[in-house]
Every structure is written in structure tokens, then in C-alpha cells.
PDB file of C-alpha atoms and ligand atoms in Angstrom:
ATOM      1  CA  MET A  29      -9.965  22.287 -17.737  1.00 48.00           C
ATOM      2  CA  GLU A  30     -13.606  22.772 -18.496  1.00 48.00           C
ATOM      3  CA  HIS A  31     -14.779  23.449 -22.059  1.00 56.00           C
ATOM      4  CA  ARG A  32     -11.510  22.273 -23.475  1.00 85.00           C
ATOM      5  CA  LEU A  33     -12.997  20.748 -26.609  1.00 94.00           C
ATOM      6  CA  GLY A  34     -14.328  24.111 -27.804  1.00 90.00           C
ATOM      7  CA  ASN A  35     -10.735  24.798 -28.741  1.00 91.00           C
ATOM      8  CA  PRO A  36     -10.028  23.344 -32.227  1.00 94.00           C
ATOM      9  CA  LYS A  37      -6.523  22.239 -31.248  1.00 95.00           C
ATOM     10  CA  ASN A  38      -7.913  20.011 -28.488  1.00 95.00           C
ATOM     11  CA  THR A  39     -10.609  18.607 -30.736  1.00 96.00           C
ATOM     12  CA  ILE A  40      -8.013  17.629 -33.333  1.00 95.00           C
ATOM     13  CA  GLU A  41      -5.899  16.060 -30.600  1.00 95.00           C
ATOM     14  CA  VAL A  42      -8.792  13.830 -29.474  1.00 96.00           C
ATOM     15  CA  ILE A  43      -9.603  12.858 -33.063  1.00 97.00           C
ATOM     16  CA  GLN A  44      -5.973  11.875 -33.665  1.00 96.00           C
ATOM     17  CA  LYS A  45      -5.564  10.080 -30.345  1.00 96.00           C
ATOM     18  CA  TYR A  46      -8.508   7.815 -31.125  1.00 97.00           C
ATOM     19  CA  GLU A  47      -7.911   7.743 -34.895  1.00 97.00           C
ATOM     20  CA  PHE A  48     -11.530   8.752 -35.246  1.00 98.00           C
ATOM     21  CA  ALA A  49     -12.846   8.590 -38.809  1.00 97.00           C
ATOM     22  CA  PHE A  50     -15.739  10.962 -39.552  1.00 97.00           C
ATOM     23  CA  GLN A  51     -18.796   9.230 -40.956  1.00 96.00           C
ATOM     24  CA  LYS A  52     -20.748  11.209 -43.499  1.00 94.00           C
ATOM     25  CA  LYS A  53     -23.767   8.930 -43.124  1.00 97.00           C
ATOM     26  CA  PHE A  54     -24.138  10.107 -39.513  1.00 98.00           C
ATOM     27  CA  GLY A  55     -23.946  13.810 -40.413  1.00 97.00           C
ATOM     28  CA  GLN A  56     -20.785  14.307 -38.372  1.00 98.00           C
ATOM     29  CA  ASN A  57     -19.606  17.928 -38.335  1.00 98.00           C
ATOM     30  CA  PHE A  58     -18.197  18.836 -34.959  1.00 98.00           C
ATOM     31  CA  LEU A  59     -18.303  22.362 -33.582  1.00 98.00           C
ATOM     32  CA  ILE A  60     -14.966  24.086 -33.039  1.00 97.00           C
ATOM     33  CA  ASP A  61     -16.025  27.632 -32.145  1.00 97.00           C
ATOM     34  CA  THR A  62     -16.318  28.629 -28.497  1.00 96.00           C
ATOM     35  CA  HIS A  63     -18.491  31.682 -29.250  1.00 97.00           C
ATOM     36  CA  VAL A  64     -21.055  29.589 -31.096  1.00 98.00           C
ATOM     37  CA  LEU A  65     -21.067  26.980 -28.319  1.00 97.00           C
ATOM     38  CA  GLU A  66     -21.597  29.639 -25.662  1.00 97.00           C
ATOM     39  CA  LYS A  67     -24.325  31.282 -27.717  1.00 98.00           C
ATOM     40  CA  ILE A  68     -26.273  28.023 -28.084  1.00 98.00           C
ATOM     41  CA  VAL A  69     -26.198  27.208 -24.377  1.00 98.00           C
ATOM     42  CA  SER A  70     -27.118  30.770 -23.453  1.00 98.00           C
ATOM     43  CA  ALA A  71     -29.987  30.945 -25.994  1.00 98.00           C
ATOM     44  CA  ALA A  72     -31.402  27.731 -24.558  1.00 98.00           C
ATOM     45  CA  GLY A  73     -31.419  29.424 -21.137  1.00 98.00           C
ATOM     46  CA  VAL A  74     -30.012  26.324 -19.427  1.00 98.00           C
ATOM     47  CA  THR A  75     -29.945  26.548 -15.611  1.00 98.00           C
ATOM     48  CA  LYS A  76     -28.984  24.263 -12.752  1.00 98.00           C
ATOM     49  CA  ASP A  77     -32.658  23.218 -12.501  1.00 98.00           C
ATOM     50  CA  ASP A  78     -32.696  21.810 -16.013  1.00 98.00           C
ATOM     51  CA  MET A  79     -32.434  18.420 -17.580  1.00 98.00           C
ATOM     52  CA  VAL A  80     -31.011  18.756 -21.068  1.00 98.00           C
ATOM     53  CA  LEU A  81     -31.324  16.145 -23.771  1.00 98.00           C
ATOM     54  CA  GLU A  82     -28.451  16.380 -26.229  1.00 99.00           C
ATOM     55  CA  ILE A  83     -28.911  14.623 -29.542  1.00 98.00           C
ATOM     56  CA  GLY A  84     -25.622  13.448 -31.068  1.00 98.00           C
ATOM     57  CA  PRO A  85     -22.891  14.559 -28.632  1.00 98.00           C
ATOM     58  CA  GLY A  86     -20.083  13.613 -31.052  1.00 98.00           C
ATOM     59  CA  ILE A  87     -16.859  13.727 -29.019  1.00 98.00           C
ATOM     60  CA  GLY A  88     -18.637  15.652 -26.250  1.00 98.00           C
ATOM     61  CA  THR A  89     -17.796  19.256 -27.129  1.00 98.00           C
ATOM     62  CA  MET A  90     -21.161  20.856 -26.402  1.00 98.00           C
ATOM     63  CA  THR A  91     -21.823  18.226 -23.738  1.00 98.00           C
ATOM     64  CA  GLN A  92     -19.032  19.745 -21.639  1.00 97.00           C
ATOM     65  CA  TYR A  93     -20.697  23.183 -21.815  1.00 97.00           C
ATOM     66  CA  LEU A  94     -24.099  21.695 -21.033  1.00 98.00           C
ATOM     67  CA  ALA A  95     -22.762  19.697 -18.087  1.00 98.00           C
ATOM     68  CA  GLU A  96     -21.457  22.943 -16.557  1.00 97.00           C
ATOM     69  CA  ALA A  97     -24.762  24.748 -17.046  1.00 97.00           C
ATOM     70  CA  ALA A  98     -27.409  22.073 -16.371  1.00 98.00           C
ATOM     71  CA  ARG A  99     -28.393  19.847 -13.467  1.00 98.00           C
ATOM     72  CA  GLN A 100     -28.479  16.742 -15.637  1.00 98.00           C
ATOM     73  CA  VAL A 101     -27.481  16.020 -19.235  1.00 98.00           C
ATOM     74  CA  VAL A 102     -28.640  12.953 -21.135  1.00 98.00           C
ATOM     75  CA  ALA A 103     -26.822  12.565 -24.458  1.00 98.00           C
ATOM     76  CA  VAL A 104     -27.873  10.060 -27.119  1.00 98.00           C
ATOM     77  CA  GLU A 105     -25.207   8.993 -29.624  1.00 98.00           C
ATOM     78  CA  ILE A 106     -25.549   6.372 -32.366  1.00 98.00           C
ATOM     79  CA  ASP A 107     -21.909   5.900 -33.423  1.00 98.00           C
ATOM     80  CA  ASP A 108     -20.144   2.964 -31.642  1.00 98.00           C
ATOM     81  CA  ASN A 109     -16.758   4.593 -32.198  1.00 98.00           C
ATOM     82  CA  LEU A 110     -17.707   7.695 -30.205  1.00 98.00           C
ATOM     83  CA  ILE A 111     -18.782   5.889 -27.031  1.00 98.00           C
ATOM     84  CA  PRO A 112     -15.261   5.230 -25.642  1.00 98.00           C
ATOM     85  CA  ILE A 113     -14.211   8.757 -26.605  1.00 98.00           C
ATOM     86  CA  LEU A 114     -17.164  10.262 -24.699  1.00 98.00           C
ATOM     87  CA  LYS A 115     -16.236   8.189 -21.679  1.00 98.00           C
ATOM     88  CA  ASP A 116     -12.860   9.886 -21.716  1.00 97.00           C
ATOM     89  CA  THR A 117     -13.848  13.475 -22.592  1.00 97.00           C
ATOM     90  CA  LEU A 118     -16.744  13.566 -20.089  1.00 97.00           C
ATOM     91  CA  LYS A 119     -15.058  11.803 -17.193  1.00 96.00           C
ATOM     92  CA  GLU A 120     -14.884  14.983 -15.078  1.00 96.00           C
ATOM     93  CA  TRP A 121     -18.661  15.396 -14.947  1.00 97.00           C
ATOM     94  CA  ASP A 122     -20.930  13.150 -12.916  1.00 98.00           C
ATOM     95  CA  ASN A 123     -24.153  14.719 -14.206  1.00 98.00           C
ATOM     96  CA  VAL A 124     -23.897  13.319 -17.747  1.00 98.00           C
ATOM     97  CA  THR A 125     -25.471  10.075 -18.937  1.00 98.00           C
ATOM     98  CA  VAL A 126     -24.542   8.849 -22.399  1.00 98.00           C
ATOM     99  CA  ILE A 127     -27.039   6.557 -24.103  1.00 98.00           C
ATOM    100  CA  HIS A 128     -25.747   4.553 -27.033  1.00 98.00           C
ATOM    101  CA  ASP A 129     -28.752   4.426 -29.358  1.00 98.00           C
ATOM    102  CA  ASP A 130     -30.526   5.841 -32.372  1.00 98.00           C
ATOM    103  CA  ILE A 131     -32.466   8.939 -31.233  1.00 98.00           C
ATOM    104  CA  LEU A 132     -35.356   7.969 -33.493  1.00 98.00           C
ATOM    105  CA  LYS A 133     -35.790   4.764 -31.464  1.00 98.00           C
ATOM    106  CA  VAL A 134     -35.420   6.226 -27.991  1.00 98.00           C
ATOM    107  CA  ASP A 135     -38.412   6.706 -25.684  1.00 97.00           C
ATOM    108  CA  ILE A 136     -37.741  10.386 -24.941  1.00 97.00           C
ATOM    109  CA  ARG A 137     -40.847  10.793 -22.801  1.00 97.00           C
ATOM    110  CA  GLY A 138     -39.498   7.941 -20.695  1.00 97.00           C
ATOM    111  CA  LEU A 139     -36.190   9.810 -20.300  1.00 98.00           C
ATOM    112  CA  ALA A 140     -38.019  12.937 -19.129  1.00 98.00           C
ATOM    113  CA  GLU A 141     -39.858  10.754 -16.585  1.00 98.00           C
ATOM    114  CA  GLN A 142     -36.706   9.037 -15.420  1.00 98.00           C
ATOM    115  CA  TYR A 143     -34.403  12.051 -15.211  1.00 98.00           C
ATOM    116  CA  ASN A 144     -36.792  14.991 -14.741  1.00 98.00           C
ATOM    117  CA  GLU A 145     -39.908  13.604 -13.030  1.00 97.00           C
ATOM    118  CA  GLY A 146     -41.854  14.289 -16.226  1.00 96.00           C
ATOM    119  CA  ARG A 147     -41.223  18.037 -16.062  1.00 98.00           C
ATOM    120  CA  PRO A 148     -40.373  19.933 -19.272  1.00 98.00           C
ATOM    121  CA  ILE A 149     -36.876  19.304 -20.545  1.00 98.00           C
ATOM    122  CA  LYS A 150     -34.632  21.350 -22.828  1.00 98.00           C
ATOM    123  CA  VAL A 151     -33.322  19.847 -26.021  1.00 98.00           C
ATOM    124  CA  VAL A 152     -30.006  21.224 -27.212  1.00 98.00           C
ATOM    125  CA  ALA A 153     -28.086  19.861 -30.178  1.00 98.00           C
ATOM    126  CA  ASN A 154     -25.948  20.354 -33.205  1.00 98.00           C
ATOM    127  CA  LEU A 155     -28.261  18.058 -35.127  1.00 98.00           C
ATOM    128  CA  PRO A 156     -27.323  15.413 -37.691  1.00 98.00           C
ATOM    129  CA  TYR A 157     -28.902  17.259 -40.650  1.00 96.00           C
ATOM    130  CA  TYR A 158     -30.104  14.148 -42.486  1.00 96.00           C
ATOM    131  CA  ILE A 159     -32.781  13.511 -39.847  1.00 97.00           C
ATOM    132  CA  THR A 160     -33.678  17.037 -38.691  1.00 97.00           C
ATOM    133  CA  THR A 161     -37.379  16.838 -39.587  1.00 95.00           C
ATOM    134  CA  PRO A 162     -38.138  13.407 -38.066  1.00 96.00           C
ATOM    135  CA  ILE A 163     -36.301  14.403 -34.870  1.00 97.00           C
ATOM    136  CA  ILE A 164     -38.189  17.701 -34.452  1.00 96.00           C
ATOM    137  CA  MET A 165     -41.564  16.258 -35.442  1.00 94.00           C
ATOM    138  CA  GLY A 166     -41.023  13.251 -33.165  1.00 94.00           C
ATOM    139  CA  LEU A 167     -40.358  15.557 -30.204  1.00 95.00           C
ATOM    140  CA  PHE A 168     -43.574  17.474 -30.850  1.00 94.00           C
ATOM    141  CA  GLU A 169     -45.886  14.653 -31.878  1.00 91.00           C
ATOM    142  CA  GLN A 170     -44.893  12.236 -29.154  1.00 91.00           C
ATOM    143  CA  ASN A 171     -45.905  14.810 -26.592  1.00 88.00           C
ATOM    144  CA  VAL A 172     -42.532  14.951 -24.935  1.00 95.00           C
ATOM    145  CA  PRO A 173     -42.693  17.565 -22.141  1.00 97.00           C
ATOM    146  CA  ILE A 174     -40.503  20.314 -23.616  1.00 98.00           C
ATOM    147  CA  ASP A 175     -39.554  23.823 -22.607  1.00 98.00           C
ATOM    148  CA  ASN A 176     -37.503  24.635 -25.689  1.00 98.00           C
ATOM    149  CA  ILE A 177     -35.530  23.000 -28.491  1.00 98.00           C
ATOM    150  CA  THR A 178     -32.375  24.944 -29.357  1.00 98.00           C
ATOM    151  CA  VAL A 179     -30.621  23.369 -32.298  1.00 98.00           C
ATOM    152  CA  MET A 180     -28.145  23.846 -35.103  1.00 98.00           C
ATOM    153  CA  VAL A 181     -29.806  23.016 -38.394  1.00 98.00           C
ATOM    154  CA  GLN A 182     -29.155  23.624 -42.067  1.00 98.00           C
ATOM    155  CA  LYS A 183     -29.750  27.336 -42.779  1.00 98.00           C
ATOM    156  CA  GLU A 184     -32.414  26.554 -45.330  1.00 97.00           C
ATOM    157  CA  VAL A 185     -34.336  24.445 -42.811  1.00 98.00           C
ATOM    158  CA  ALA A 186     -34.151  27.235 -40.215  1.00 98.00           C
ATOM    159  CA  ASP A 187     -35.662  29.531 -42.856  1.00 97.00           C
ATOM    160  CA  ARG A 188     -38.468  27.078 -43.569  1.00 97.00           C
ATOM    161  CA  MET A 189     -39.331  26.848 -39.878  1.00 98.00           C
ATOM    162  CA  GLN A 190     -39.859  30.597 -39.572  1.00 96.00           C
ATOM    163  CA  VAL A 191     -41.658  31.771 -42.687  1.00 97.00           C
ATOM    164  CA  GLY A 192     -45.323  32.316 -43.483  1.00 96.00           C
ATOM    165  CA  PRO A 193     -47.410  32.315 -46.690  1.00 96.00           C
ATOM    166  CA  GLY A 194     -45.841  34.147 -49.598  1.00 90.00           C
ATOM    167  CA  SER A 195     -42.351  32.763 -49.122  1.00 93.00           C
ATOM    168  CA  LYS A 196     -40.978  30.018 -51.358  1.00 92.00           C
ATOM    169  CA  ASP A 197     -39.727  28.275 -48.223  1.00 94.00           C
ATOM    170  CA  TYR A 198     -43.225  28.034 -46.712  1.00 96.00           C
ATOM    171  CA  GLY A 199     -44.453  24.472 -46.357  1.00 94.00           C
ATOM    172  CA  ALA A 200     -45.653  21.656 -44.120  1.00 93.00           C
ATOM    173  CA  LEU A 201     -42.612  22.006 -41.828  1.00 95.00           C
ATOM    174  CA  SER A 202     -43.300  25.745 -41.277  1.00 97.00           C
ATOM    175  CA  LEU A 203     -46.880  25.026 -40.279  1.00 97.00           C
ATOM    176  CA  ALA A 204     -46.047  22.072 -38.044  1.00 96.00           C
ATOM    177  CA  VAL A 205     -43.306  23.951 -36.196  1.00 97.00           C
ATOM    178  CA  GLN A 206     -45.454  27.079 -35.802  1.00 97.00           C
ATOM    179  CA  TYR A 207     -48.395  25.069 -34.480  1.00 98.00           C
ATOM    180  CA  TYR A 208     -46.301  23.723 -31.636  1.00 97.00           C
ATOM    181  CA  ALA A 209     -43.687  26.409 -30.992  1.00 98.00           C
ATOM    182  CA  GLN A 210     -42.500  29.964 -31.367  1.00 98.00           C
ATOM    183  CA  PRO A 211     -39.378  29.985 -33.577  1.00 98.00           C
ATOM    184  CA  TYR A 212     -36.504  32.420 -32.994  1.00 98.00           C
ATOM    185  CA  LEU A 213     -33.345  32.610 -35.087  1.00 98.00           C
ATOM    186  CA  VAL A 214     -30.399  32.724 -32.693  1.00 98.00           C
ATOM    187  CA  ALA A 215     -27.495  32.944 -35.156  1.00 98.00           C
ATOM    188  CA  ASN A 216     -26.276  32.093 -38.610  1.00 98.00           C
ATOM    189  CA  VAL A 217     -23.189  29.901 -38.471  1.00 98.00           C
ATOM    190  CA  PRO A 218     -20.662  29.613 -41.316  1.00 98.00           C
ATOM    191  CA  PRO A 219     -19.022  26.298 -42.351  1.00 98.00           C
ATOM    192  CA  ASN A 220     -15.647  27.207 -40.833  1.00 97.00           C
ATOM    193  CA  CYS A 221     -17.062  26.759 -37.317  1.00 98.00           C
ATOM    194  CA  PHE A 222     -17.115  22.986 -37.881  1.00 98.00           C
ATOM    195  CA  ILE A 223     -14.692  20.177 -38.548  1.00 97.00           C
ATOM    196  CA  PRO A 224     -15.059  18.884 -41.217  1.00 97.00           C
ATOM    197  CA  ARG A 225     -16.731  21.871 -42.895  1.00 97.00           C
ATOM    198  CA  PRO A 226     -20.266  21.141 -44.057  1.00 97.00           C
ATOM    199  CA  ASN A 227     -21.048  22.186 -47.622  1.00 95.00           C
ATOM    200  CA  VAL A 228     -24.177  24.063 -46.539  1.00 97.00           C
ATOM    201  CA  GLY A 229     -24.748  27.093 -44.327  1.00 98.00           C
ATOM    202  CA  SER A 230     -26.048  26.476 -40.802  1.00 98.00           C
ATOM    203  CA  ALA A 231     -28.159  28.333 -38.286  1.00 98.00           C
ATOM    204  CA  VAL A 232     -29.120  27.978 -34.643  1.00 98.00           C
ATOM    205  CA  ILE A 233     -32.849  28.135 -34.076  1.00 98.00           C
ATOM    206  CA  ARG A 234     -34.771  28.078 -30.815  1.00 98.00           C
ATOM    207  CA  LEU A 235     -38.286  26.647 -30.772  1.00 98.00           C
ATOM    208  CA  THR A 236     -40.117  27.569 -27.579  1.00 98.00           C
ATOM    209  CA  ARG A 237     -43.005  25.190 -26.999  1.00 97.00           C
ATOM    210  CA  TYR A 238     -46.412  26.845 -26.656  1.00 97.00           C
ATOM    211  CA  PRO A 239     -48.426  25.793 -23.594  1.00 94.00           C
ATOM    212  CA  GLN A 240     -51.461  25.970 -25.914  1.00 94.00           C
ATOM    213  CA  PRO A 241     -51.311  25.991 -29.719  1.00 95.00           C
ATOM    214  CA  PRO A 242     -51.889  29.471 -31.191  1.00 96.00           C
ATOM    215  CA  VAL A 243     -54.946  28.280 -33.148  1.00 97.00           C
ATOM    216  CA  GLN A 244     -58.006  26.321 -32.036  1.00 96.00           C
ATOM    217  CA  VAL A 245     -58.415  23.104 -33.963  1.00 97.00           C
ATOM    218  CA  GLN A 246     -60.715  20.255 -32.975  1.00 96.00           C
ATOM    219  CA  ASP A 247     -58.855  17.550 -34.882  1.00 96.00           C
ATOM    220  CA  SER A 248     -55.182  18.405 -35.350  1.00 95.00           C
ATOM    221  CA  ALA A 249     -54.474  15.086 -37.121  1.00 94.00           C
ATOM    222  CA  LEU A 250     -57.014  16.072 -39.785  1.00 96.00           C
ATOM    223  CA  MET A 251     -55.458  19.538 -40.087  1.00 97.00           C
ATOM    224  CA  PHE A 252     -52.034  17.991 -40.727  1.00 95.00           C
ATOM    225  CA  LYS A 253     -53.519  15.672 -43.367  1.00 95.00           C
ATOM    226  CA  LEU A 254     -54.939  18.734 -45.133  1.00 96.00           C
ATOM    227  CA  ILE A 255     -51.606  20.532 -44.861  1.00 96.00           C
ATOM    228  CA  ARG A 256     -49.662  17.591 -46.288  1.00 94.00           C
ATOM    229  CA  ALA A 257     -52.178  17.125 -49.105  1.00 94.00           C
ATOM    230  CA  SER A 258     -51.923  20.831 -50.041  1.00 94.00           C
ATOM    231  CA  PHE A 259     -48.142  20.928 -50.155  1.00 92.00           C
ATOM    232  CA  ASN A 260     -47.677  17.533 -51.831  1.00 87.00           C
ATOM    233  CA  GLN A 261     -49.052  19.141 -54.928  1.00 80.00           C
ATOM    234  CA  ARG A 262     -47.718  22.635 -54.602  1.00 76.00           C
ATOM    235  CA  ARG A 263     -48.578  23.696 -58.139  1.00 80.00           C
ATOM    236  CA  LYS A 264     -52.171  22.559 -57.928  1.00 88.00           C
ATOM    237  CA  THR A 265     -55.036  24.529 -56.464  1.00 95.00           C
ATOM    238  CA  LEU A 266     -56.028  23.722 -52.893  1.00 96.00           C
ATOM    239  CA  GLN A 267     -59.261  22.255 -54.244  1.00 96.00           C
ATOM    240  CA  ASN A 268     -57.389  19.798 -56.521  1.00 95.00           C
ATOM    241  CA  GLY A 269     -54.717  19.006 -53.945  1.00 95.00           C
ATOM    242  CA  LEU A 270     -57.361  17.965 -51.414  1.00 96.00           C
ATOM    243  CA  ASN A 271     -59.456  16.160 -54.042  1.00 94.00           C
ATOM    244  CA  ASN A 272     -56.534  14.084 -55.264  1.00 93.00           C
ATOM    245  CA  SER A 273     -55.268  13.042 -51.848  1.00 94.00           C
ATOM    246  CA  PRO A 274     -56.179   9.539 -50.650  1.00 94.00           C
ATOM    247  CA  ASP A 275     -55.933  10.848 -47.065  1.00 94.00           C
ATOM    248  CA  VAL A 276     -58.689  13.420 -47.535  1.00 94.00           C
ATOM    249  CA  PRO A 277     -62.031  11.595 -47.689  1.00 94.00           C
ATOM    250  CA  PHE A 278     -64.320  14.527 -48.515  1.00 96.00           C
ATOM    251  CA  SER A 279     -66.250  15.045 -51.743  1.00 95.00           C
ATOM    252  CA  LYS A 280     -65.478  17.708 -54.307  1.00 95.00           C
ATOM    253  CA  GLU A 281     -68.563  19.640 -53.206  1.00 96.00           C
ATOM    254  CA  GLN A 282     -67.659  19.446 -49.522  1.00 96.00           C
ATOM    255  CA  ILE A 283     -64.135  20.690 -50.271  1.00 97.00           C
ATOM    256  CA  ALA A 284     -65.473  23.571 -52.389  1.00 97.00           C
ATOM    257  CA  ALA A 285     -67.884  24.512 -49.612  1.00 97.00           C
ATOM    258  CA  ALA A 286     -65.126  24.433 -46.998  1.00 97.00           C
ATOM    259  CA  ILE A 287     -62.909  26.733 -49.093  1.00 97.00           C
ATOM    260  CA  ALA A 288     -65.820  29.102 -49.710  1.00 97.00           C
ATOM    261  CA  SER A 289     -66.664  29.133 -45.994  1.00 96.00           C
ATOM    262  CA  LEU A 290     -63.282  30.752 -45.322  1.00 96.00           C
ATOM    263  CA  GLY A 291     -63.989  33.446 -47.901  1.00 97.00           C
ATOM    264  CA  LEU A 292     -61.125  32.203 -50.086  1.00 96.00           C
ATOM    265  CA  PRO A 293     -61.188  32.279 -53.913  1.00 96.00           C
ATOM    266  CA  GLU A 294     -62.039  28.977 -55.600  1.00 94.00           C
ATOM    267  CA  ALA A 295     -58.632  28.706 -57.285  1.00 95.00           C
ATOM    268  CA  VAL A 296     -56.570  29.498 -54.195  1.00 96.00           C
ATOM    269  CA  ARG A 297     -53.366  27.511 -53.724  1.00 95.00           C
ATOM    270  CA  GLY A 298     -52.576  25.784 -50.441  1.00 94.00           C
ATOM    271  CA  GLU A 299     -49.359  27.760 -50.068  1.00 94.00           C
ATOM    272  CA  LYS A 300     -51.413  30.960 -49.583  1.00 95.00           C
ATOM    273  CA  LEU A 301     -53.153  29.709 -46.440  1.00 97.00           C
ATOM    274  CA  THR A 302     -52.114  30.673 -42.936  1.00 97.00           C
ATOM    275  CA  LEU A 303     -52.067  28.233 -40.032  1.00 98.00           C
ATOM    276  CA  GLU A 304     -55.306  29.810 -38.837  1.00 97.00           C
ATOM    277  CA  GLN A 305     -56.945  29.137 -42.207  1.00 98.00           C
ATOM    278  CA  PHE A 306     -55.828  25.486 -42.229  1.00 98.00           C
ATOM    279  CA  ALA A 307     -57.307  25.194 -38.734  1.00 98.00           C
ATOM    280  CA  GLY A 308     -60.519  26.768 -40.063  1.00 97.00           C
ATOM    281  CA  LEU A 309     -60.675  24.263 -42.914  1.00 97.00           C
ATOM    282  CA  ALA A 310     -60.195  21.331 -40.550  1.00 97.00           C
ATOM    283  CA  ASN A 311     -62.838  22.675 -38.175  1.00 97.00           C
ATOM    284  CA  TYR A 312     -65.273  23.114 -41.065  1.00 97.00           C
ATOM    285  CA  PHE A 313     -64.871  19.454 -42.055  1.00 97.00           C
ATOM    286  CA  THR A 314     -65.220  18.288 -38.454  1.00 96.00           C
ATOM    287  CA  GLU A 315     -68.388  20.311 -37.947  1.00 96.00           C
ATOM    288  CA  HIS A 316     -70.072  19.821 -41.328  1.00 95.00           C
ATOM    289  CA  CYS A 317     -68.781  16.575 -42.778  1.00 91.00           C
ATOM    290  CA  GLY A 318     -68.588  14.243 -39.795  1.00 78.00           C
ATOM    291  CA  GLY A 319     -64.807  14.630 -39.371  1.00 51.00           C
ATOM    292  CA  ASN A 320     -62.634  12.190 -41.317  1.00 51.00           C
TER     293      ASN A 320
HETATM  294  N1  SAM B  36     -22.571  17.599 -30.805  1.00 92.45           N
HETATM  295  C1  SAM B  36     -21.359  17.394 -31.558  1.00 92.45           C
HETATM  296  C2  SAM B  36     -20.744  18.726 -31.895  1.00 92.45           C
HETATM  297  O1  SAM B  36     -21.475  19.707 -31.918  1.00 92.45           O
HETATM  298  O2  SAM B  36     -19.549  18.805 -32.139  1.00 92.45           O
HETATM  299  C3  SAM B  36     -21.592  16.560 -32.815  1.00 92.45           C
HETATM  300  C4  SAM B  36     -22.660  17.063 -33.772  1.00 92.45           C
HETATM  301  S1  SAM B  36     -22.737  16.193 -35.314  1.00 92.45           S
HETATM  302  C5  SAM B  36     -23.443  17.438 -36.346  1.00 92.45           C
HETATM  303  C6  SAM B  36     -24.132  15.082 -35.161  1.00 92.45           C
HETATM  304  C7  SAM B  36     -23.948  13.924 -34.189  1.00 92.45           C
HETATM  305  O3  SAM B  36     -25.146  13.131 -34.182  1.00 92.45           O
HETATM  306  C8  SAM B  36     -22.821  12.978 -34.529  1.00 92.45           C
HETATM  307  O4  SAM B  36     -22.080  12.686 -33.363  1.00 92.45           O
HETATM  308  C9  SAM B  36     -23.529  11.711 -35.039  1.00 92.45           C
HETATM  309  O5  SAM B  36     -22.792  10.512 -34.862  1.00 92.45           O
HETATM  310  C10 SAM B  36     -24.798  11.746 -34.211  1.00 92.45           C
HETATM  311  N2  SAM B  36     -25.937  11.023 -34.801  1.00 92.45           N
HETATM  312  C11 SAM B  36     -26.235  10.842 -36.116  1.00 92.45           C
HETATM  313  N3  SAM B  36     -27.362  10.158 -36.273  1.00 92.45           N
HETATM  314  C12 SAM B  36     -27.832   9.876 -35.025  1.00 92.45           C
HETATM  315  C13 SAM B  36     -28.961   9.177 -34.532  1.00 92.45           C
HETATM  316  N4  SAM B  36     -29.851   8.632 -35.354  1.00 92.45           N
HETATM  317  N5  SAM B  36     -29.118   9.068 -33.194  1.00 92.45           N
HETATM  318  C14 SAM B  36     -28.205   9.630 -32.340  1.00 92.45           C
HETATM  319  N6  SAM B  36     -27.120  10.310 -32.759  1.00 92.45           N
HETATM  320  C15 SAM B  36     -26.919  10.433 -34.085  1.00 92.45           C
END
């Protein structure tokens, strides 16, 4: 009986039984490929010690796999119409709690306290693509205790999370993800693994949280302000990007001195800097310009 929703025939049956209408605004593309489902759960390394947070369980397809593998699954779903369906499809498992809410409003740290005594949790999801960045950044910035985040995202977003300077996909998301976690591409997933088919390619990415960030930065909030200011004006030089940003309170001279202190050319663009160099810039300002 277990895992029955991985089979497309059974998924279609549930959708018809409940006359479920897919809502585009919620990014609803349900997985119908058992290999992909197995690969996600295995890449996350879920064991019977783990609490897993699933974001957007849909009709409960991956939830069934997670319930088999984990000690406890907490699944947060926004769509009213899916709640009675989940009650039905997950009735065989007593280690699943469904929370009917918007993930962006949920106190996830509180859930880790309540269901995992504050120990690191695993986050596993086929994410609603329209809110990928706020979900991932929220998990990192709110200091949720996390072991890894293993998620299906738009292919292009998976690319952005992994690349360094020199790639057109490099940006604020790459730097934020790489400050907090080690990214690993688990698999590329074509549209025919979903119902309905998304009109973009997808990929599963695993982000393993670092116990300590890979760079030393005294004021990480300042570093992220510098990063955002640099990439907001991609075509401008780093000097101009930082000068023009209302969030960067340093003078033209201070900015020029900071750039020179890293041994970088005056006209360097922000997109050329590594995470280590952004950390160096932030540390320079903290040490020489009284922080922000
Ligand atoms: N996990 C299911 C699967 O793989 O078949 C469904 C994945 S579907 C891509 C995304 C799910 O996230 C949908 O069930 C959608 O209703 C839900 N969702 C969308 N926005 C949400 C939000 N803000 N909070 C919680 N769930 C949300």
C-alpha cells in the first residue's frame, strides 16, 4: 500500500475523486515519478532519527515516502482544498502532522523545538517555485536548526545557487546560499515527471548547512547589504554600485580605499568578487569606518 501516490494512475484517481482543481497561483505541479521521489528522499539522507519539514505536500505523494523514512514529518500546506485530501492519503501514518498555513508565516524554529527538541531538522520539498528564494533565505536567516535542505527548484535557480564569479547566473542568491551551505546538484528533472507539466526545467538541489560559515565576517548583515548593492546595479562598477546605494553609508573615498585594500582594480564590477572578497570588504568597513 505504501508509496501508492508515486504511481501516476493513483495520483489521477485521487485528483478525480476529489475533483481537485490545480491552482497556478500556488505553484502546483505534483510529482508522478517514483525514481525521482526515491532519489530525493535518499539524497536527503532521511533516517528514523529525523524530523522532516515538508513544504507544500500537495496530495501527499512525497509525504508518504518521507513518513516511511523519517521518525516525524511535519508538512505545511496553504491550499484549503488539499487538507481533506491529505487526511485521506496519509491516514495510514501516525507520524505525520499536517499544518494548514502559509510557510512564510510559520514559526519554523518553533516547530523544530516542538517536534525535534531544537535539534537540526531536514527540509525536503518539491517547492512552489514562485516563493523559492524567500523560503530558502527565511530558513537560513531565521536561524532554524537545519541539517540539510533537499528541494526541487527551477533548474535556473539551482544553477544560480551553485555558481561562482564569471558565470552569468552568479548573484546575491549564489552568495547567500554559499555563505550558509554547501550546494550539491542531485538531479535534473524534466517536465514530464510532474502533473501538470511545468513550462520550465527543474532540478533537485541539496544544501548542507555549514556548522560555521566558510568565510570570517564580523558583520554579516553589512556584507549582505554590500552584496545586494553590488548586484542591484550589475552593469555599474562596484565603486558606483556601493556609492549609489542608500543602504551603504560610506563615503566615496572610504569605498575606494576598501576596494584598493583588497588589491582589486578601481573599475572592478561586483560580479567579479568571491564570497571571501565580499567578506573582506565588509571587514574593512567594520574595522576602518566604524561599521555601518
Ligand atoms: N509535494 C507535492 C508533490 O511533490 O507532488 C506538491 C508540490 S507543488 C510543486 C507545491 C505545493 O506547495 C502545492 O501543494 C502548493 O499548494 C503548496 N504551497 C504553495 N504556496 C505555499 C505556501 N505559501 N505555504 C505552504 N504551501 C504552499
